[in-house]
């Protein structure tokens, strides 16, 4: 009986460590499959990887007032109607952000429900210590 319990515990430990080993540093996954990423790790990846798409889910006015360079605008209330047009590749990597993190969390969850596979919640631009730009570009 002790051997069976020991084997069971070893299997559970291996499975748990295997999942943690696949986790990227500075990230955490929520129950819906959205991956949380902090500003430092996001900046590092944006600087070193190609193909990551930044999605600002705030209003057009907020976007014009300041956004992360290279971000595209997809207001959270337009995701259900415009996501597949604005961000059609469901296998691409998306970093989603808003002002404080509330809308980005809702938007990221919605995108995962729509079948997007690599969705990261960057949280709010308020926590972004790096460059921002103003205007529509």
GROMACS .gro file of C-alpha atoms in nm:
model
  137
    1UNK     CA    1   0.000   0.000   0.000
    2UNK     CA    2   0.285   0.237   0.085
    3UNK     CA    3   0.450   0.164  -0.249
    4UNK     CA    4   0.131   0.249  -0.438
    5UNK     CA    5   0.094   0.574  -0.245
    6UNK     CA    6   0.459   0.661  -0.308
    7UNK     CA    7   0.426   0.592  -0.682
    8UNK     CA    8   0.107   0.800  -0.694
    9UNK     CA    9   0.275   1.092  -0.518
   10UNK     CA   10   0.576   1.071  -0.751
   11UNK     CA   11   0.348   1.080  -1.057
   12UNK     CA   12   0.160   1.381  -0.921
   13UNK     CA   13   0.489   1.559  -0.847
   14UNK     CA   14   0.621   1.490  -1.197
   15UNK     CA   15   0.305   1.616  -1.360
   16UNK     CA   16   0.307   1.932  -1.150
   17UNK     CA   17   0.673   2.004  -1.220
   18UNK     CA   18   0.624   1.933  -1.591
   19UNK     CA   19   0.351   2.195  -1.610
   20UNK     CA   20   0.562   2.446  -1.420
   21UNK     CA   21   0.863   2.377  -1.642
   22UNK     CA   22   0.665   2.486  -1.949
   23UNK     CA   23   0.563   2.813  -1.781
   24UNK     CA   24   0.753   3.117  -1.902
   25UNK     CA   25   0.925   3.331  -1.638
   26UNK     CA   26   0.710   3.621  -1.520
   27UNK     CA   27   0.388   3.459  -1.636
   28UNK     CA   28   0.093   3.292  -1.473
   29UNK     CA   29  -0.211   3.130  -1.631
   30UNK     CA   30  -0.565   3.193  -1.510
   31UNK     CA   31  -0.851   2.942  -1.514
   32UNK     CA   32  -0.964   3.040  -1.864
   33UNK     CA   33  -0.625   2.983  -2.026
   34UNK     CA   34  -0.519   3.346  -2.042
   35UNK     CA   35  -0.152   3.389  -1.960
   36UNK     CA   36  -0.059   3.679  -1.735
   37UNK     CA   37   0.261   3.863  -1.827
   38UNK     CA   38   0.430   4.154  -1.653
   39UNK     CA   39   0.566   4.465  -1.823
   40UNK     CA   40   0.931   4.367  -1.792
   41UNK     CA   41   0.886   4.026  -1.952
   42UNK     CA   42   0.653   4.164  -2.218
   43UNK     CA   43   0.907   4.434  -2.311
   44UNK     CA   44   1.183   4.174  -2.332
   45UNK     CA   45   0.979   3.955  -2.560
   46UNK     CA   46   0.863   4.246  -2.774
   47UNK     CA   47   1.225   4.350  -2.822
   48UNK     CA   48   1.354   4.002  -2.902
   49UNK     CA   49   1.070   3.824  -3.084
   50UNK     CA   50   0.885   3.896  -3.402
   51UNK     CA   51   0.515   3.847  -3.457
   52UNK     CA   52   0.380   3.949  -3.117
   53UNK     CA   53   0.073   4.167  -3.160
   54UNK     CA   54  -0.005   4.430  -2.898
   55UNK     CA   55  -0.377   4.497  -2.864
   56UNK     CA   56  -0.504   4.805  -2.681
   57UNK     CA   57  -0.865   4.746  -2.573
   58UNK     CA   58  -0.935   5.099  -2.449
   59UNK     CA   59  -1.141   5.366  -2.624
   60UNK     CA   60  -1.012   5.550  -2.932
   61UNK     CA   61  -0.971   5.865  -2.720
   62UNK     CA   62  -0.759   5.683  -2.461
   63UNK     CA   63  -0.552   5.528  -2.740
   64UNK     CA   64  -0.482   5.869  -2.896
   65UNK     CA   65  -0.380   6.009  -2.557
   66UNK     CA   66  -0.104   5.749  -2.526
   67UNK     CA   67  -0.038   5.388  -2.618
   68UNK     CA   68   0.247   5.141  -2.644
   69UNK     CA   69   0.432   5.179  -2.976
   70UNK     CA   70   0.310   4.932  -3.237
   71UNK     CA   71  -0.018   4.859  -3.060
   72UNK     CA   72  -0.340   4.821  -3.253
   73UNK     CA   73  -0.673   4.943  -3.123
   74UNK     CA   74  -0.958   4.700  -3.064
   75UNK     CA   75  -1.193   4.843  -2.801
   76UNK     CA   76  -1.320   4.581  -2.559
   77UNK     CA   77  -1.682   4.646  -2.657
   78UNK     CA   78  -1.598   4.566  -3.022
   79UNK     CA   79  -1.423   4.233  -2.968
   80UNK     CA   80  -1.722   4.013  -3.045
   81UNK     CA   81  -1.793   4.197  -3.371
   82UNK     CA   82  -1.446   4.303  -3.496
   83UNK     CA   83  -1.180   4.072  -3.351
   84UNK     CA   84  -1.179   3.828  -3.640
   85UNK     CA   85  -1.129   4.117  -3.883
   86UNK     CA   86  -0.875   4.319  -3.683
   87UNK     CA   87  -0.678   4.020  -3.548
   88UNK     CA   88  -0.768   3.726  -3.773
   89UNK     CA   89  -0.483   3.486  -3.685
   90UNK     CA   90  -0.606   3.281  -3.390
   91UNK     CA   91  -0.264   3.116  -3.350
   92UNK     CA   92  -0.063   3.441  -3.325
   93UNK     CA   93   0.065   3.571  -2.993
   94UNK     CA   94  -0.137   3.861  -2.852
   95UNK     CA   95  -0.047   4.089  -2.561
   96UNK     CA   96  -0.369   4.256  -2.444
   97UNK     CA   97  -0.370   4.574  -2.235
   98UNK     CA   98  -0.598   4.855  -2.120
   99UNK     CA   99  -0.561   5.133  -1.862
  100UNK     CA  100  -0.563   4.946  -1.531
  101UNK     CA  101  -0.610   4.577  -1.616
  102UNK     CA  102  -0.985   4.527  -1.581
  103UNK     CA  103  -1.077   4.555  -1.948
  104UNK     CA  104  -0.770   4.361  -2.060
  105UNK     CA  105  -0.872   4.069  -1.838
  106UNK     CA  106  -1.226   4.068  -1.979
  107UNK     CA  107  -1.100   4.105  -2.336
  108UNK     CA  108  -0.841   3.830  -2.298
  109UNK     CA  109  -1.101   3.591  -2.157
  110UNK     CA  110  -1.335   3.672  -2.444
  111UNK     CA  111  -1.062   3.613  -2.704
  112UNK     CA  112  -0.978   3.274  -2.554
  113UNK     CA  113  -1.347   3.182  -2.564
  114UNK     CA  114  -1.347   3.280  -2.933
  115UNK     CA  115  -1.064   3.034  -3.002
  116UNK     CA  116  -0.752   3.252  -2.981
  117UNK     CA  117  -0.472   3.029  -2.855
  118UNK     CA  118  -0.186   3.252  -2.733
  119UNK     CA  119  -0.345   3.533  -2.535
  120UNK     CA  120  -0.144   3.719  -2.273
  121UNK     CA  121  -0.297   3.970  -2.033
  122UNK     CA  122  -0.045   4.251  -1.995
  123UNK     CA  123  -0.273   4.439  -1.760
  124UNK     CA  124  -0.277   4.817  -1.762
  125UNK     CA  125  -0.070   5.078  -1.941
  126UNK     CA  126  -0.056   5.250  -1.600
  127UNK     CA  127   0.200   4.983  -1.507
  128UNK     CA  128   0.400   5.018  -1.831
  129UNK     CA  129   0.726   5.202  -1.742
  130UNK     CA  130   0.853   5.212  -2.099
  131UNK     CA  131   0.791   5.436  -2.399
  132UNK     CA  132   0.444   5.536  -2.507
  133UNK     CA  133   0.333   5.739  -2.807
  134UNK     CA  134   0.037   5.963  -2.878
  135UNK     CA  135  -0.186   5.990  -3.183
  136UNK     CA  136  -0.357   5.733  -3.401
  137UNK     CA  137  -0.047   5.538  -3.508
   0.00000   0.00000   0.00000
